[in-house]
XYZ file of C-alpha atoms in Angstrom:
236
model
C 190.268 128.655 169.120
C 192.858 126.303 169.330
C 192.000 125.499 172.581
C 188.260 123.510 171.671
C 188.510 119.713 172.290
C 184.342 119.442 171.435
C 181.957 120.131 170.201
C 178.506 120.045 171.869
C 175.545 120.075 169.524
C 171.965 121.997 170.006
C 169.527 119.041 168.364
C 165.780 120.020 168.065
C 165.970 123.257 165.384
C 169.651 123.557 164.905
C 170.143 119.342 163.851
C 166.226 118.307 163.424
C 163.961 119.363 161.278
C 161.019 119.585 163.855
C 158.629 121.456 161.592
C 158.040 119.974 158.840
C 157.771 117.472 161.349
C 155.296 118.251 162.876
C 153.024 120.349 159.615
C 152.912 117.115 158.094
C 151.387 114.935 161.424
C 149.133 117.694 161.717
C 147.957 118.591 158.426
C 148.039 114.194 157.555
C 145.836 114.013 160.114
C 144.000 117.090 160.201
C 143.336 115.696 155.830
C 141.645 112.493 157.736
C 138.351 114.984 159.376
C 138.410 116.950 156.922
C 139.607 119.799 159.711
C 141.107 122.416 157.203
C 143.506 124.688 159.828
C 147.149 126.430 159.600
C 149.020 124.182 160.060
C 152.571 125.582 160.159
C 151.166 127.985 162.645
C 149.582 124.827 164.645
C 152.887 123.234 164.537
C 155.088 126.515 165.505
C 153.060 126.530 168.450
C 153.299 123.077 169.685
C 156.603 123.693 169.403
C 156.498 126.688 171.142
C 154.759 126.000 173.786
C 156.304 123.225 174.566
C 160.535 124.701 174.382
C 158.816 127.866 177.182
C 157.549 124.594 179.496
C 161.149 122.769 179.567
C 163.466 125.028 179.414
C 165.087 126.685 182.938
C 163.504 123.187 184.178
C 164.865 122.480 187.876
C 165.525 125.577 188.662
C 163.224 124.695 192.244
C 162.414 121.391 191.553
C 163.820 118.174 190.266
C 161.709 117.729 186.841
C 157.975 115.474 186.921
C 158.727 115.180 182.583
C 160.493 115.802 180.131
C 160.105 116.983 176.304
C 158.033 114.201 175.310
C 155.286 114.537 178.364
C 155.343 118.051 177.315
C 155.002 117.588 173.620
C 151.617 115.901 174.442
C 150.837 117.976 177.099
C 150.979 121.478 174.624
C 148.999 118.481 171.873
C 146.380 118.507 173.535
C 145.836 122.138 174.871
C 146.172 122.886 170.600
C 143.197 119.770 170.448
C 140.817 121.901 172.796
C 141.700 125.237 171.457
C 140.914 124.700 167.709
C 137.973 122.696 168.128
C 139.670 119.372 167.033
C 137.748 117.348 169.129
C 138.089 114.016 166.697
C 141.870 113.737 166.534
C 141.945 110.313 168.562
C 144.719 109.035 171.650
C 146.033 107.039 168.545
C 146.239 110.083 166.353
C 147.625 112.335 169.237
C 150.329 109.677 170.666
C 151.662 109.702 166.485
C 152.262 113.669 167.207
C 153.314 114.072 170.067
C 156.160 110.999 170.479
C 155.929 108.770 167.028
C 156.766 111.888 164.990
C 159.386 113.794 166.598
C 161.255 110.369 166.984
C 161.366 110.263 163.207
C 162.388 113.455 162.565
C 164.822 114.123 159.272
C 168.378 116.407 159.711
C 168.655 119.535 157.978
C 170.536 117.774 154.429
C 173.875 119.666 155.705
C 174.432 117.861 159.263
C 175.275 114.563 158.314
C 178.144 114.472 155.979
C 179.911 116.945 158.011
C 179.561 115.159 161.304
C 182.390 112.641 160.477
C 183.936 115.494 159.162
C 183.916 117.390 162.206
C 184.118 114.175 164.859
C 187.624 113.193 163.167
C 188.721 115.894 165.450
C 187.063 116.904 168.467
C 184.514 115.182 169.950
C 181.025 115.658 169.145
C 177.922 116.087 171.522
C 173.874 116.120 171.727
C 173.710 118.416 173.712
C 170.040 118.261 174.082
C 166.808 119.258 175.765
C 165.287 116.745 174.163
C 163.998 113.682 175.526
C 166.632 110.672 176.001
C 164.752 108.692 173.266
C 164.497 111.454 170.667
C 167.992 111.295 169.958
C 168.876 108.419 169.867
C 166.063 107.204 167.738
C 166.477 110.433 165.638
C 170.368 109.820 165.081
C 169.895 105.518 164.516
C 167.300 107.097 161.604
C 169.500 109.938 160.201
C 172.031 108.120 160.349
C 174.324 110.087 163.598
C 177.076 109.227 165.564
C 177.497 110.863 168.018
C 180.159 110.987 170.767
C 178.262 110.937 173.928
C 174.220 112.335 174.129
C 174.005 114.758 176.564
C 170.049 115.266 177.693
C 168.672 117.554 180.519
C 166.940 114.727 180.933
C 169.837 113.553 182.863
C 170.704 115.719 184.165
C 167.743 116.590 186.175
C 168.761 121.152 185.398
C 167.862 122.021 181.486
C 168.653 124.564 179.132
C 168.686 127.978 179.924
C 170.198 127.225 184.358
C 174.328 127.175 184.314
C 174.412 124.107 185.731
C 173.912 122.513 182.502
C 176.316 123.826 180.807
C 178.620 123.598 183.632
C 178.343 119.609 183.979
C 178.611 119.146 180.672
C 182.215 119.938 180.466
C 182.822 118.326 183.790
C 181.522 115.215 182.484
C 183.565 115.401 179.078
C 186.416 116.496 181.721
C 187.274 119.309 180.521
C 187.586 123.629 181.212
C 184.339 125.271 179.894
C 186.788 127.372 177.750
C 187.703 124.052 176.323
C 183.587 123.390 174.305
C 181.916 125.148 171.850
C 178.351 124.911 171.919
C 176.948 125.164 168.281
C 173.276 126.370 167.744
C 170.896 128.430 165.468
C 169.914 130.302 168.391
C 170.675 133.084 170.522
C 169.387 132.254 173.427
C 171.308 128.643 174.428
C 174.706 130.443 173.244
C 174.231 133.271 175.369
C 173.673 130.629 177.958
C 176.717 128.898 177.399
C 178.603 131.539 177.079
C 177.501 133.272 180.004
C 179.321 130.143 181.868
C 182.591 130.589 179.948
C 182.356 128.077 176.442
C 183.273 129.250 173.704
C 179.839 129.763 170.100
C 179.157 129.163 167.125
C 175.752 130.091 165.520
C 174.206 128.194 163.093
C 171.550 130.037 160.802
C 169.362 128.032 159.816
C 165.948 130.701 157.795
C 163.863 127.559 157.843
C 163.791 126.380 161.089
C 160.021 128.069 161.729
C 158.928 127.598 158.054
C 156.953 130.925 156.081
C 156.961 132.092 160.185
C 160.390 132.441 160.015
C 162.627 132.332 163.139
C 162.363 134.331 165.686
C 165.948 135.387 166.062
C 167.233 135.219 163.222
C 170.467 138.431 163.299
C 172.899 136.083 165.921
C 174.718 137.438 168.541
C 177.655 139.652 167.066
C 180.072 137.982 170.600
C 179.958 134.637 169.199
C 182.872 133.054 168.317
C 181.889 132.163 165.602
C 178.961 133.156 162.575
C 178.139 130.338 160.006
C 175.622 129.779 157.262
C 175.855 126.019 156.898
C 177.000 123.033 158.084
C 179.723 122.815 155.422
C 181.093 126.094 156.424
C 181.488 125.339 159.689
C 183.974 122.123 159.588
C 185.157 123.810 157.503
C 186.184 126.346 160.115
C 187.038 124.007 161.881
C 188.812 121.813 160.422
C 190.709 125.208 159.134
């Protein structure tokens, strides 16, 4: 671990609380039309399907959409399936675009980012769109040294090219990069190409439903409960 020079952070879920954002937006919009639905579950379905639409994108042909587009077309599916026919185009734009661009951070991250930045390059490495990362950084007062969106790479996680491209752009060997995430699938893919990995638990990421993979792979180099603990481990 003494070789680590850069921390690359998964951002959706690990840094940003997407569940609360989507749940609130769906609930507020639905109640405007007197709809009663399990808004938390619908928020999770929006996330689950849009995430599935992004993983490994670009494997066989150049991507034709980004995460903003995925949020929109998945939301339209959910609206149709749940008979939310009164949702307007403005409502769709607010939920699918404005909401994720205004996600708030988990409270343990903003104050620990500067601590980690003193010693390491700190980078957002994400499948979210560039614009989501720009807007949420401004909203949450985050100072990234660099932002790597798979939107610009043209190869999306979990493709190995995504991870190797980030290391190359940082002019580092893959072994000098630490992938930080609350998702085993992301960390496992990073480890396969040679990254070091740090699992940060996010038990509330999916609300009451709970995360689909809450238990860290024991092969990860670091396993912590929050960013206070990670900052302490990295600066020890």
